[in-house]
Amino acid sequence: MMLAAAACSDPGAALERGRTFELEGQAAAAIETYEKYLDRWPDAPGEGEAAFRAARLYDRERQDCGNAVPLYERSARAGGPWAEQARNALVGCPDFFPLPAGAKWVFVDSASGGENMRLELAVRESSGGLSGVIAGAFFAGEERFRDYRREVVKEDWGIWEERETGRSPILRYPFRKGRSWEATEGGKGVRYEIVEDSLTVEVKAGRFEGCLKVKSRTAGYGSWVFDYYCPRVGRVKTTVGAPGVENPNTELSAYTLPK
């Protein structure tokens, strides 16, 4: 009773009450406590922490990015020690490029269904989902003909991929239609744009909803590439576009994502 009474009038006690609920696994009570804190003391020193903790519970416990994202954004705007964690979390809510240790993806060429080309990938190194090394190889039948290795990092409001041509942001927050950005790869300018943000995509690995379609066009080229990213799966399809056409290239045929 004393803790509850103190929480009604003291922001520090209210925040501690939310932490206690969280530690006890009472997600609903913790979220309610943090949100009441933010309503009653919107400019208190603990604003960033309360917003982040509530957002993280929505995100991880309920897979509810609709409620999590505004709270992560509030935490990021509040500054202080929770802001960087909030910015990094925004890039993964929803997670269009999951990087858990042991994750595996198999891509095939769309034309032959894998008879001509197969790409087998796995996360070899992972750092809490914020970075990882993806490695694997291309196969033609049973013949391995080229290795694949890229480092992926989620930071600075984006998802960055280290390639042979340099480090590029393959996705940038916010993940909304019309969002565009530019990068330099291999000495040439590349323009990225999210052209769709709520697609349903069907490939050999399954049917996925809420997907992004990202266009990347290298300066001086008459064609471009579309990459499709789906929540909690990653890249599921790549096509090649030109004026009036979009031709299939590769697609996801199987995947394993440890929880």
Short mmCIF file of C-alpha atoms in Angstrom, two decimals:
data_model
loop_
_atom_site.label_atom_id
_atom_site.label_comp_id
_atom_site.label_asym_id
_atom_site.label_seq_id
_atom_site.Cartn_x
_atom_site.Cartn_y
_atom_site.Cartn_z
CA MET A 1 0.00 0.00 0.00
CA MET A 2 2.79 2.41 0.89
CA LEU A 3 4.53 1.76 -2.47
CA ALA A 4 1.26 2.28 -4.35
CA ALA A 5 0.53 5.51 -2.47
CA ALA A 6 4.02 6.83 -3.10
CA ALA A 7 3.75 5.95 -6.78
CA CYS A 8 0.66 8.15 -7.05
CA SER A 9 2.57 11.29 -6.08
CA ASP A 10 6.25 10.65 -6.68
CA PRO A 11 7.58 10.10 -10.24
CA GLY A 12 10.61 8.19 -8.99
CA ALA A 13 8.44 5.77 -7.04
CA ALA A 14 6.09 5.36 -10.01
CA LEU A 15 8.99 4.49 -12.29
CA GLU A 16 10.33 2.00 -9.75
CA ARG A 17 6.89 0.41 -9.52
CA GLY A 18 6.89 -0.08 -13.28
CA ARG A 19 10.34 -1.68 -13.13
CA THR A 20 9.12 -4.03 -10.40
CA PHE A 21 6.15 -5.16 -12.47
CA GLU A 22 8.50 -5.69 -15.41
CA LEU A 23 10.91 -7.82 -13.37
CA GLU A 24 8.00 -9.91 -12.12
CA GLY A 25 6.89 -10.60 -15.67
CA GLN A 26 3.70 -8.54 -15.36
CA ALA A 27 3.92 -6.86 -18.75
CA ALA A 28 0.39 -5.41 -18.79
CA ALA A 29 0.77 -3.82 -15.35
CA ALA A 30 4.22 -2.47 -16.24
CA ILE A 31 2.98 -0.92 -19.50
CA GLU A 32 0.04 0.70 -17.71
CA THR A 33 2.34 2.10 -15.01
CA TYR A 34 4.84 3.52 -17.51
CA GLU A 35 2.09 5.08 -19.64
CA LYS A 36 0.46 6.68 -16.60
CA TYR A 37 3.88 8.02 -15.64
CA LEU A 38 4.30 9.59 -19.09
CA ASP A 39 0.82 11.13 -18.96
CA ARG A 40 1.25 12.58 -15.47
CA TRP A 41 4.90 13.67 -15.64
CA PRO A 42 5.61 14.24 -19.35
CA ASP A 43 8.80 16.21 -18.75
CA ALA A 44 10.21 14.29 -15.79
CA PRO A 45 13.84 13.09 -15.93
CA GLY A 46 12.65 9.51 -16.34
CA GLU A 47 10.62 10.22 -19.49
CA GLY A 48 13.13 8.53 -21.80
CA GLU A 49 13.38 5.42 -19.64
CA ALA A 50 9.62 5.05 -19.12
CA ALA A 51 8.90 5.48 -22.83
CA PHE A 52 11.62 3.01 -23.80
CA ARG A 53 10.57 0.36 -21.31
CA ALA A 54 6.91 0.58 -22.33
CA ALA A 55 7.87 0.43 -26.00
CA ARG A 56 10.11 -2.58 -25.46
CA LEU A 57 7.30 -4.47 -23.74
CA TYR A 58 4.89 -3.73 -26.58
CA ASP A 59 7.58 -4.79 -29.05
CA ARG A 60 8.92 -7.96 -27.44
CA GLU A 61 5.99 -9.25 -25.41
CA ARG A 62 3.17 -8.39 -27.79
CA GLN A 63 4.88 -7.93 -31.18
CA ASP A 64 2.91 -4.67 -31.33
CA CYS A 65 4.99 -2.12 -33.21
CA GLY A 66 1.94 0.08 -33.72
CA ASN A 67 2.08 1.05 -30.04
CA ALA A 68 5.82 0.55 -29.61
CA VAL A 69 7.07 2.90 -32.34
CA PRO A 70 5.57 6.17 -30.97
CA LEU A 71 7.04 5.35 -27.56
CA TYR A 72 10.46 4.51 -28.99
CA GLU A 73 10.32 7.82 -30.89
CA ARG A 74 9.42 9.68 -27.71
CA SER A 75 12.34 8.08 -25.89
CA ALA A 76 14.69 9.01 -28.73
CA ARG A 77 13.49 12.64 -28.66
CA ALA A 78 13.87 12.82 -24.88
CA GLY A 79 17.63 12.39 -25.19
CA GLY A 80 19.71 11.09 -22.33
CA PRO A 81 21.05 7.58 -21.79
CA TRP A 82 18.02 5.80 -23.32
CA ALA A 83 17.95 7.68 -26.62
CA GLU A 84 20.51 5.55 -28.47
CA GLN A 85 18.80 2.31 -27.46
CA ALA A 86 15.50 3.76 -28.66
CA ARG A 87 16.96 4.76 -32.03
CA ASN A 88 18.42 1.30 -32.54
CA ALA A 89 15.15 -0.35 -31.51
CA LEU A 90 13.19 1.71 -34.03
CA VAL A 91 15.21 0.18 -36.85
CA GLY A 92 14.02 -3.25 -35.72
CA CYS A 93 10.32 -2.56 -35.11
CA PRO A 94 9.16 -4.34 -37.10
CA ASP A 95 12.37 -6.20 -37.83
CA PHE A 96 12.89 -6.31 -41.59
CA PHE A 97 16.35 -7.86 -41.22
CA PRO A 98 16.46 -10.26 -38.23
CA LEU A 99 19.92 -11.40 -37.18
CA PRO A 100 19.56 -14.09 -34.51
CA ALA A 101 22.44 -16.52 -34.14
CA GLY A 102 21.77 -19.62 -36.20
CA ALA A 103 19.33 -18.01 -38.63
CA LYS A 104 19.37 -19.56 -42.12
CA TRP A 105 17.94 -18.59 -45.50
CA VAL A 106 17.95 -20.39 -48.85
CA PHE A 107 17.39 -18.34 -52.01
CA VAL A 108 16.82 -19.75 -55.50
CA ASP A 109 16.62 -18.26 -58.95
CA SER A 110 12.95 -17.67 -59.74
CA ALA A 111 13.20 -18.97 -63.31
CA SER A 112 14.31 -22.54 -62.53
CA GLY A 113 13.34 -22.78 -58.86
CA GLY A 114 16.92 -23.44 -57.84
CA GLU A 115 18.10 -25.79 -60.56
CA ASN A 116 20.37 -23.12 -62.03
CA MET A 117 21.29 -21.22 -58.87
CA ARG A 118 20.92 -21.60 -55.12
CA LEU A 119 22.26 -19.31 -52.39
CA GLU A 120 22.56 -20.74 -48.88
CA LEU A 121 23.12 -18.21 -46.08
CA ALA A 122 23.46 -18.32 -42.30
CA VAL A 123 24.19 -15.86 -39.50
CA ARG A 124 27.71 -16.78 -38.37
CA GLU A 125 28.13 -14.05 -35.79
CA SER A 126 25.43 -12.13 -33.95
CA SER A 127 25.47 -9.31 -31.42
CA GLY A 128 22.05 -9.10 -29.83
CA GLY A 129 20.25 -8.65 -33.13
CA LEU A 130 21.90 -5.28 -33.79
CA SER A 131 24.72 -6.63 -35.92
CA GLY A 132 25.81 -9.86 -37.50
CA VAL A 133 27.90 -11.56 -40.14
CA ILE A 134 25.97 -13.41 -42.83
CA ALA A 135 27.99 -15.98 -44.72
CA GLY A 136 27.33 -18.74 -47.19
CA ALA A 137 27.78 -19.69 -50.82
CA PHE A 138 26.24 -19.83 -54.28
CA PHE A 139 25.61 -23.25 -55.81
CA ALA A 140 24.85 -24.50 -59.31
CA GLY A 141 23.36 -27.88 -58.59
CA GLU A 142 25.81 -29.40 -56.11
CA GLU A 143 28.75 -27.31 -57.29
CA ARG A 144 29.77 -24.45 -55.04
CA PHE A 145 31.00 -21.64 -57.25
CA ARG A 146 31.20 -18.48 -55.14
CA ASP A 147 31.38 -17.57 -51.46
CA TYR A 148 29.20 -14.91 -49.84
CA ARG A 149 30.00 -12.83 -46.76
CA ARG A 150 28.49 -9.57 -45.58
CA GLU A 151 28.35 -7.73 -42.29
CA VAL A 152 25.04 -6.14 -41.35
CA VAL A 153 24.75 -3.41 -38.70
CA LYS A 154 21.66 -1.63 -37.38
CA GLU A 155 22.62 1.89 -36.34
CA ASP A 156 22.27 5.57 -37.23
CA TRP A 157 18.58 5.18 -38.17
CA GLY A 158 19.32 2.50 -40.74
CA ILE A 159 20.36 -1.02 -41.65
CA TRP A 160 23.85 -1.01 -43.15
CA GLU A 161 25.35 -3.74 -45.27
CA GLU A 162 29.10 -4.08 -45.79
CA ARG A 163 29.75 -5.29 -49.35
CA GLU A 164 32.73 -5.56 -51.65
CA THR A 165 31.72 -2.17 -53.08
CA GLY A 166 31.55 -0.48 -49.69
CA ARG A 167 29.18 0.12 -46.80
CA SER A 168 25.63 1.08 -47.77
CA PRO A 169 22.34 1.74 -45.95
CA ILE A 170 19.97 -0.78 -47.54
CA LEU A 171 17.09 0.47 -45.35
CA ARG A 172 16.52 3.80 -43.61
CA TYR A 173 13.97 4.71 -40.96
CA PRO A 174 11.10 5.60 -41.15
CA PHE A 175 10.03 2.59 -43.18
CA ARG A 176 7.32 4.38 -45.10
CA LYS A 177 6.37 4.70 -48.75
CA GLY A 178 8.18 7.62 -50.35
CA ARG A 179 11.20 7.48 -48.02
CA SER A 180 14.37 7.88 -50.09
CA TRP A 181 18.10 8.18 -49.48
CA GLU A 182 21.37 8.06 -51.38
CA ALA A 183 24.63 6.19 -51.04
CA THR A 184 27.87 5.63 -52.90
CA GLU A 185 28.83 2.10 -53.93
CA GLY A 186 31.93 1.29 -55.93
CA GLY A 187 32.41 4.98 -56.66
CA LYS A 188 28.92 5.37 -58.14
CA GLY A 189 25.86 7.01 -56.69
CA VAL A 190 22.90 4.82 -55.78
CA ARG A 191 19.44 6.13 -54.97
CA TYR A 192 17.15 4.06 -52.75
CA GLU A 193 13.41 4.53 -52.34
CA ILE A 194 10.69 2.66 -50.46
CA VAL A 195 8.03 2.40 -53.15
CA GLU A 196 5.57 0.25 -51.14
CA ASP A 197 5.29 -0.30 -47.40
CA SER A 198 2.45 -2.76 -46.82
CA LEU A 199 2.69 -5.42 -49.51
CA THR A 200 1.68 -9.05 -49.34
CA VAL A 201 4.42 -11.09 -51.00
CA GLU A 202 4.22 -14.75 -51.99
CA VAL A 203 7.37 -16.77 -52.69
CA LYS A 204 8.35 -20.43 -52.41
CA ALA A 205 9.00 -20.03 -48.67
CA GLY A 206 5.47 -18.78 -48.00
CA ARG A 207 3.15 -15.80 -47.98
CA PHE A 208 4.19 -12.72 -46.01
CA GLU A 209 2.36 -9.51 -45.13
CA GLY A 210 3.38 -5.96 -44.28
CA CYS A 211 6.40 -6.07 -46.59
CA LEU A 212 8.54 -3.27 -47.99
CA LYS A 213 9.45 -2.91 -51.65
CA VAL A 214 12.71 -0.99 -52.02
CA LYS A 215 14.01 0.33 -55.33
CA SER A 216 17.74 0.88 -55.80
CA ARG A 217 19.05 2.54 -58.94
CA THR A 218 22.69 3.13 -59.78
CA ALA A 219 23.46 6.39 -61.56
CA GLY A 220 23.94 5.94 -65.30
CA TYR A 221 22.04 2.65 -65.55
CA GLY A 222 18.76 2.19 -67.42
CA SER A 223 17.53 -0.58 -65.11
CA TRP A 224 17.15 -0.91 -61.35
CA VAL A 225 16.65 -3.48 -58.61
CA PHE A 226 13.67 -4.10 -56.34
CA ASP A 227 14.30 -5.83 -53.00
CA TYR A 228 11.36 -7.04 -50.93
CA TYR A 229 11.76 -7.17 -47.13
CA CYS A 230 9.19 -8.74 -44.80
CA PRO A 231 8.81 -8.41 -41.01
CA ARG A 232 10.63 -11.02 -38.92
CA VAL A 233 11.89 -12.78 -42.07
CA GLY A 234 14.19 -10.40 -43.96
CA ARG A 235 14.73 -10.14 -47.69
CA VAL A 236 12.37 -12.51 -49.52
CA LYS A 237 12.59 -11.52 -53.17
CA THR A 238 14.69 -9.56 -55.66
CA THR A 239 13.56 -8.45 -59.10
CA VAL A 240 15.05 -6.34 -61.89
CA GLY A 241 13.07 -3.41 -63.23
CA ALA A 242 13.17 -1.28 -66.36
CA PRO A 243 10.63 1.08 -67.90
CA GLY A 244 7.35 -0.85 -68.03
CA VAL A 245 8.69 -4.19 -66.81
CA GLU A 246 9.72 -6.03 -63.65
CA ASN A 247 11.45 -9.37 -64.09
CA PRO A 248 11.88 -11.96 -61.30
CA ASN A 249 15.42 -12.74 -60.23
CA THR A 250 15.72 -14.56 -56.89
CA GLU A 251 13.34 -15.54 -54.10
CA LEU A 252 13.38 -17.15 -50.68
CA SER A 253 12.62 -20.87 -50.78
CA ALA A 254 13.25 -21.82 -47.12
CA TYR A 255 14.35 -20.23 -43.87
CA THR A 256 14.92 -20.94 -40.18
CA LEU A 257 14.83 -18.22 -37.54
CA PRO A 258 15.57 -19.33 -33.96
CA LYS A 259 13.58 -17.54 -31.27
#
